[in-house]
């Protein structure tokens, strides 16, 4: 398959993730959309790694996955703490810092 | 059409369909399950790209560990469904100014992406047709655990920093999710 196909697919997935972050009003779904975006980027790294015949793309993917795991753990802990104070996951409910 | 192309379109379809379902479902449990399906599609694509290590890690760590963490939180919190009526009232997209600016920006970015893709040479050649695949897991391990120098960049420092990042994330998660005594 040409690398252009992989790039277009990756861009499509990234757009779907961005749309999810912007349109959804649910903190957990927004975090899931961020995961979609991270995976779209991973696909690009692996495709280019294959194109150039090196393992560097796969290693960067490994690091992205580690950061994604850390982000998910901290993000979900924040979601739990927020849900405990407001009983809601709608970002519109958290306006204490709004001026 | 060759079998590779057929497999590519099948896996890409699964990945895109799963991602679309994640964004369109109102119930977060279904969103998480759709995302797991999407990850399986991506894993198939990694196999096509001759990266078996990434494919297996994608299933074990992403679809296994991280998604189970999400599912656990969704079920623990008993998350309410998004209310469509409330969405209509409160969403920023119902302000006309935001919609216009956003539409112009999206159009510009789509145009630029298309332009960049049309100007890039070598897009129609098969991926890695002229280079051998570097898919050996032992090569990957050597590169990951060797230091910089010897003419090639190693990733040992980044690997060690990652372990510190994970410790910080773990401590942070425990501190954040803990019940306050005061």
mmCIF file of C-alpha atoms in Angstrom, chain A residues 1-9 11-36 38-84 87-90 92-93 98, chain B residues 4-5 8-9 12 15-16 19-20 22-28 31-32 35 38-39 42 45-46 48-54 57-58 61-62 66-67 69-70 73-74 76-80 82 86-87 90-93 95 117 122-136 139-140 143-144 153 155 158-159 162 165-166 169 172-173 176-180:
data_model
loop_
_atom_site.group_PDB
_atom_site.id
_atom_site.type_symbol
_atom_site.label_atom_id
_atom_site.label_comp_id
_atom_site.label_asym_id
_atom_site.label_seq_id
_atom_site.Cartn_x
_atom_site.Cartn_y
_atom_site.Cartn_z
ATOM 1 C CA UNK A 1 0.000 0.000 0.000
ATOM 2 C CA UNK A 2 1.260 3.520 -0.782
ATOM 3 C CA UNK A 3 2.238 5.565 2.246
ATOM 4 C CA UNK A 4 -0.260 8.240 1.186
ATOM 5 C CA UNK A 5 -3.088 5.874 2.119
ATOM 6 C CA UNK A 6 -1.696 5.457 5.617
ATOM 7 C CA UNK A 7 -1.278 9.232 5.985
ATOM 8 C CA UNK A 8 -4.847 9.933 4.876
ATOM 9 C CA UNK A 9 -6.207 7.271 7.230
ATOM 10 C CA UNK A 11 -5.441 12.230 9.302
ATOM 11 C CA UNK A 12 -9.011 10.942 9.217
ATOM 12 C CA UNK A 13 -8.642 9.256 12.608
ATOM 13 C CA UNK A 14 -7.035 12.383 14.061
ATOM 14 C CA UNK A 15 -9.932 14.525 12.794
ATOM 15 C CA UNK A 16 -12.489 12.134 14.306
ATOM 16 C CA UNK A 17 -10.660 12.393 17.638
ATOM 17 C CA UNK A 18 -10.507 16.198 17.457
ATOM 18 C CA UNK A 19 -14.218 16.365 16.617
ATOM 19 C CA UNK A 20 -14.905 14.184 19.645
ATOM 20 C CA UNK A 21 -12.949 16.474 21.948
ATOM 21 C CA UNK A 22 -14.725 19.574 20.623
ATOM 22 C CA UNK A 23 -18.273 18.250 20.329
ATOM 23 C CA UNK A 24 -18.815 15.867 23.215
ATOM 24 C CA UNK A 25 -19.875 17.142 26.631
ATOM 25 C CA UNK A 26 -18.646 14.167 28.644
ATOM 26 C CA UNK A 27 -15.187 14.131 30.212
ATOM 27 C CA UNK A 28 -14.680 10.371 29.714
ATOM 28 C CA UNK A 29 -15.607 10.470 26.023
ATOM 29 C CA UNK A 30 -13.280 13.446 25.590
ATOM 30 C CA UNK A 31 -10.413 11.417 27.094
ATOM 31 C CA UNK A 32 -11.285 8.530 24.754
ATOM 32 C CA UNK A 33 -11.114 10.947 21.800
ATOM 33 C CA UNK A 34 -7.642 12.011 22.919
ATOM 34 C CA UNK A 35 -6.648 8.321 22.792
ATOM 35 C CA UNK A 36 -7.929 8.125 19.190
ATOM 36 C CA UNK A 38 -2.663 9.541 19.925
ATOM 37 C CA UNK A 39 -3.274 6.334 17.960
ATOM 38 C CA UNK A 40 -3.571 8.223 14.685
ATOM 39 C CA UNK A 41 -0.127 9.690 15.337
ATOM 40 C CA UNK A 42 1.233 6.223 16.215
ATOM 41 C CA UNK A 43 0.065 4.928 12.833
ATOM 42 C CA UNK A 44 2.031 7.668 11.089
ATOM 43 C CA UNK A 45 5.176 6.838 13.056
ATOM 44 C CA UNK A 46 4.990 3.134 12.229
ATOM 45 C CA UNK A 47 4.191 3.791 8.549
ATOM 46 C CA UNK A 48 7.194 6.102 8.161
ATOM 47 C CA UNK A 49 9.383 3.695 10.111
ATOM 48 C CA UNK A 50 8.453 1.002 7.580
ATOM 49 C CA UNK A 51 9.060 3.422 4.705
ATOM 50 C CA UNK A 52 12.613 4.172 5.871
ATOM 51 C CA UNK A 53 13.356 0.633 7.086
ATOM 52 C CA UNK A 54 14.295 1.586 10.662
ATOM 53 C CA UNK A 55 12.975 0.595 14.089
ATOM 54 C CA UNK A 56 12.892 4.212 15.354
ATOM 55 C CA UNK A 57 9.230 4.662 14.422
ATOM 56 C CA UNK A 58 8.247 1.631 16.492
ATOM 57 C CA UNK A 59 10.312 2.841 19.459
ATOM 58 C CA UNK A 60 8.656 6.279 19.404
ATOM 59 C CA UNK A 61 5.291 4.490 19.287
ATOM 60 C CA UNK A 62 6.322 2.598 22.414
ATOM 61 C CA UNK A 63 7.045 5.903 24.193
ATOM 62 C CA UNK A 64 3.761 7.430 23.013
ATOM 63 C CA UNK A 65 1.915 4.438 24.473
ATOM 64 C CA UNK A 66 3.689 4.872 27.815
ATOM 65 C CA UNK A 67 2.757 8.546 27.942
ATOM 66 C CA UNK A 68 -0.813 7.643 26.973
ATOM 67 C CA UNK A 69 -0.987 5.202 29.893
ATOM 68 C CA UNK A 70 0.259 7.885 32.306
ATOM 69 C CA UNK A 71 -2.167 10.401 30.845
ATOM 70 C CA UNK A 72 -5.088 7.982 31.186
ATOM 71 C CA UNK A 73 -4.234 7.229 34.831
ATOM 72 C CA UNK A 74 -3.952 10.893 35.858
ATOM 73 C CA UNK A 75 -6.909 11.943 33.692
ATOM 74 C CA UNK A 76 -9.197 9.317 35.159
ATOM 75 C CA UNK A 77 -8.088 10.211 38.690
ATOM 76 C CA UNK A 78 -9.018 13.827 37.918
ATOM 77 C CA UNK A 79 -12.373 12.694 36.529
ATOM 78 C CA UNK A 80 -13.071 10.731 39.722
ATOM 79 C CA UNK A 81 -12.122 13.728 41.899
ATOM 80 C CA UNK A 82 -14.295 16.079 39.799
ATOM 81 C CA UNK A 83 -17.246 13.694 39.813
ATOM 82 C CA UNK A 84 -16.996 13.457 43.586
ATOM 83 C CA UNK A 87 -21.808 14.722 40.614
ATOM 84 C CA UNK A 88 -21.470 15.514 36.918
ATOM 85 C CA UNK A 89 -19.120 14.846 34.009
ATOM 86 C CA UNK A 90 -20.289 17.769 31.891
ATOM 87 C CA UNK A 92 -19.921 23.041 31.689
ATOM 88 C CA UNK A 93 -20.451 22.122 35.340
ATOM 89 C CA UNK A 98 -14.443 31.140 35.235
ATOM 90 C CA UNK B 4 -2.700 -6.620 0.935
ATOM 91 C CA UNK B 5 -4.902 -3.817 -0.347
ATOM 92 C CA UNK B 8 -5.669 -2.615 4.406
ATOM 93 C CA UNK B 9 -9.158 -1.396 3.528
ATOM 94 C CA UNK B 12 -8.871 0.778 8.035
ATOM 95 C CA UNK B 15 -10.541 1.502 12.760
ATOM 96 C CA UNK B 16 -12.526 4.419 11.300
ATOM 97 C CA UNK B 19 -13.623 5.750 16.056
ATOM 98 C CA UNK B 20 -16.871 7.147 14.628
ATOM 99 C CA UNK B 22 -16.779 6.255 19.982
ATOM 100 C CA UNK B 23 -17.662 9.834 19.113
ATOM 101 C CA UNK B 24 -21.333 9.205 18.305
ATOM 102 C CA UNK B 25 -22.414 6.941 21.193
ATOM 103 C CA UNK B 26 -24.248 8.577 24.080
ATOM 104 C CA UNK B 27 -23.470 5.751 26.506
ATOM 105 C CA UNK B 28 -19.767 5.822 27.590
ATOM 106 C CA UNK B 31 -17.842 4.219 23.498
ATOM 107 C CA UNK B 32 -15.105 2.275 25.311
ATOM 108 C CA UNK B 35 -12.640 2.063 20.874
ATOM 109 C CA UNK B 38 -10.943 0.353 16.622
ATOM 110 C CA UNK B 39 -7.671 -0.638 18.316
ATOM 111 C CA UNK B 42 -5.129 -0.521 14.041
ATOM 112 C CA UNK B 45 -2.595 -2.348 10.171
ATOM 113 C CA UNK B 46 0.598 -2.634 12.227
ATOM 114 C CA UNK B 48 0.545 -5.160 7.547
ATOM 115 C CA UNK B 49 3.355 -2.665 8.190
ATOM 116 C CA UNK B 50 5.517 -5.542 9.468
ATOM 117 C CA UNK B 51 5.666 -4.218 13.031
ATOM 118 C CA UNK B 52 4.534 -7.266 15.042
ATOM 119 C CA UNK B 53 5.858 -5.909 18.348
ATOM 120 C CA UNK B 54 3.752 -2.755 18.100
ATOM 121 C CA UNK B 57 1.643 -4.158 22.451
ATOM 122 C CA UNK B 58 -1.352 -2.344 20.969
ATOM 123 C CA UNK B 61 -1.439 -2.521 26.681
ATOM 124 C CA UNK B 62 -4.014 -0.384 24.874
ATOM 125 C CA UNK B 66 -5.734 1.209 29.387
ATOM 126 C CA UNK B 67 -9.217 0.437 28.108
ATOM 127 C CA UNK B 69 -8.961 1.236 33.286
ATOM 128 C CA UNK B 70 -11.459 3.393 31.374
ATOM 129 C CA UNK B 73 -13.913 4.108 35.884
ATOM 130 C CA UNK B 74 -17.077 4.335 33.765
ATOM 131 C CA UNK B 76 -17.391 2.813 39.078
ATOM 132 C CA UNK B 77 -18.842 6.289 38.553
ATOM 133 C CA UNK B 78 -22.171 5.076 37.128
ATOM 134 C CA UNK B 79 -21.876 7.872 34.588
ATOM 135 C CA UNK B 80 -25.154 9.433 33.487
ATOM 136 C CA UNK B 82 -25.437 12.766 28.011
ATOM 137 C CA UNK B 86 -29.130 19.945 27.756
ATOM 138 C CA UNK B 87 -26.516 19.540 25.015
ATOM 139 C CA UNK B 90 -25.331 24.569 26.536
ATOM 140 C CA UNK B 91 -23.111 23.680 23.604
ATOM 141 C CA UNK B 92 -20.793 26.434 22.308
ATOM 142 C CA UNK B 93 -21.486 25.339 18.730
ATOM 143 C CA UNK B 95 -23.239 30.353 19.178
ATOM 144 C CA UNK B 117 -0.439 15.786 0.047
ATOM 145 C CA UNK B 122 6.716 9.491 -3.766
ATOM 146 C CA UNK B 123 3.263 9.102 -2.242
ATOM 147 C CA UNK B 124 2.072 6.552 -4.776
ATOM 148 C CA UNK B 125 5.009 4.158 -4.399
ATOM 149 C CA UNK B 126 4.291 1.226 -2.094
ATOM 150 C CA UNK B 127 5.349 1.782 1.493
ATOM 151 C CA UNK B 128 8.848 0.401 1.960
ATOM 152 C CA UNK B 129 8.992 -1.245 -1.469
ATOM 153 C CA UNK B 130 12.681 -0.410 -1.811
ATOM 154 C CA UNK B 131 13.758 -0.958 1.817
ATOM 155 C CA UNK B 132 13.799 -4.127 3.884
ATOM 156 C CA UNK B 133 11.531 -4.131 6.910
ATOM 157 C CA UNK B 134 13.157 -3.619 10.308
ATOM 158 C CA UNK B 135 10.729 -5.823 12.189
ATOM 159 C CA UNK B 136 13.049 -7.917 14.360
ATOM 160 C CA UNK B 139 16.944 -5.140 16.865
ATOM 161 C CA UNK B 140 14.284 -3.036 18.549
ATOM 162 C CA UNK B 143 18.201 0.109 19.955
ATOM 163 C CA UNK B 144 15.942 0.775 22.940
ATOM 164 C CA UNK B 153 21.079 7.385 18.577
ATOM 165 C CA UNK B 155 16.976 5.452 23.496
ATOM 166 C CA UNK B 158 14.435 8.341 27.203
ATOM 167 C CA UNK B 159 13.523 4.877 28.506
ATOM 168 C CA UNK B 162 9.796 7.186 31.041
ATOM 169 C CA UNK B 165 7.188 9.618 34.380
ATOM 170 C CA UNK B 166 5.229 6.477 35.225
ATOM 171 C CA UNK B 169 1.761 9.511 37.181
ATOM 172 C CA UNK B 172 -0.331 11.659 41.161
ATOM 173 C CA UNK B 173 -3.271 9.395 40.404
ATOM 174 C CA UNK B 176 -5.805 12.954 43.163
ATOM 175 C CA UNK B 177 -8.330 10.154 43.571
ATOM 176 C CA UNK B 178 -7.864 9.823 47.337
ATOM 177 C CA UNK B 179 -10.731 10.867 49.620
ATOM 178 C CA UNK B 180 -9.987 14.174 51.373
#
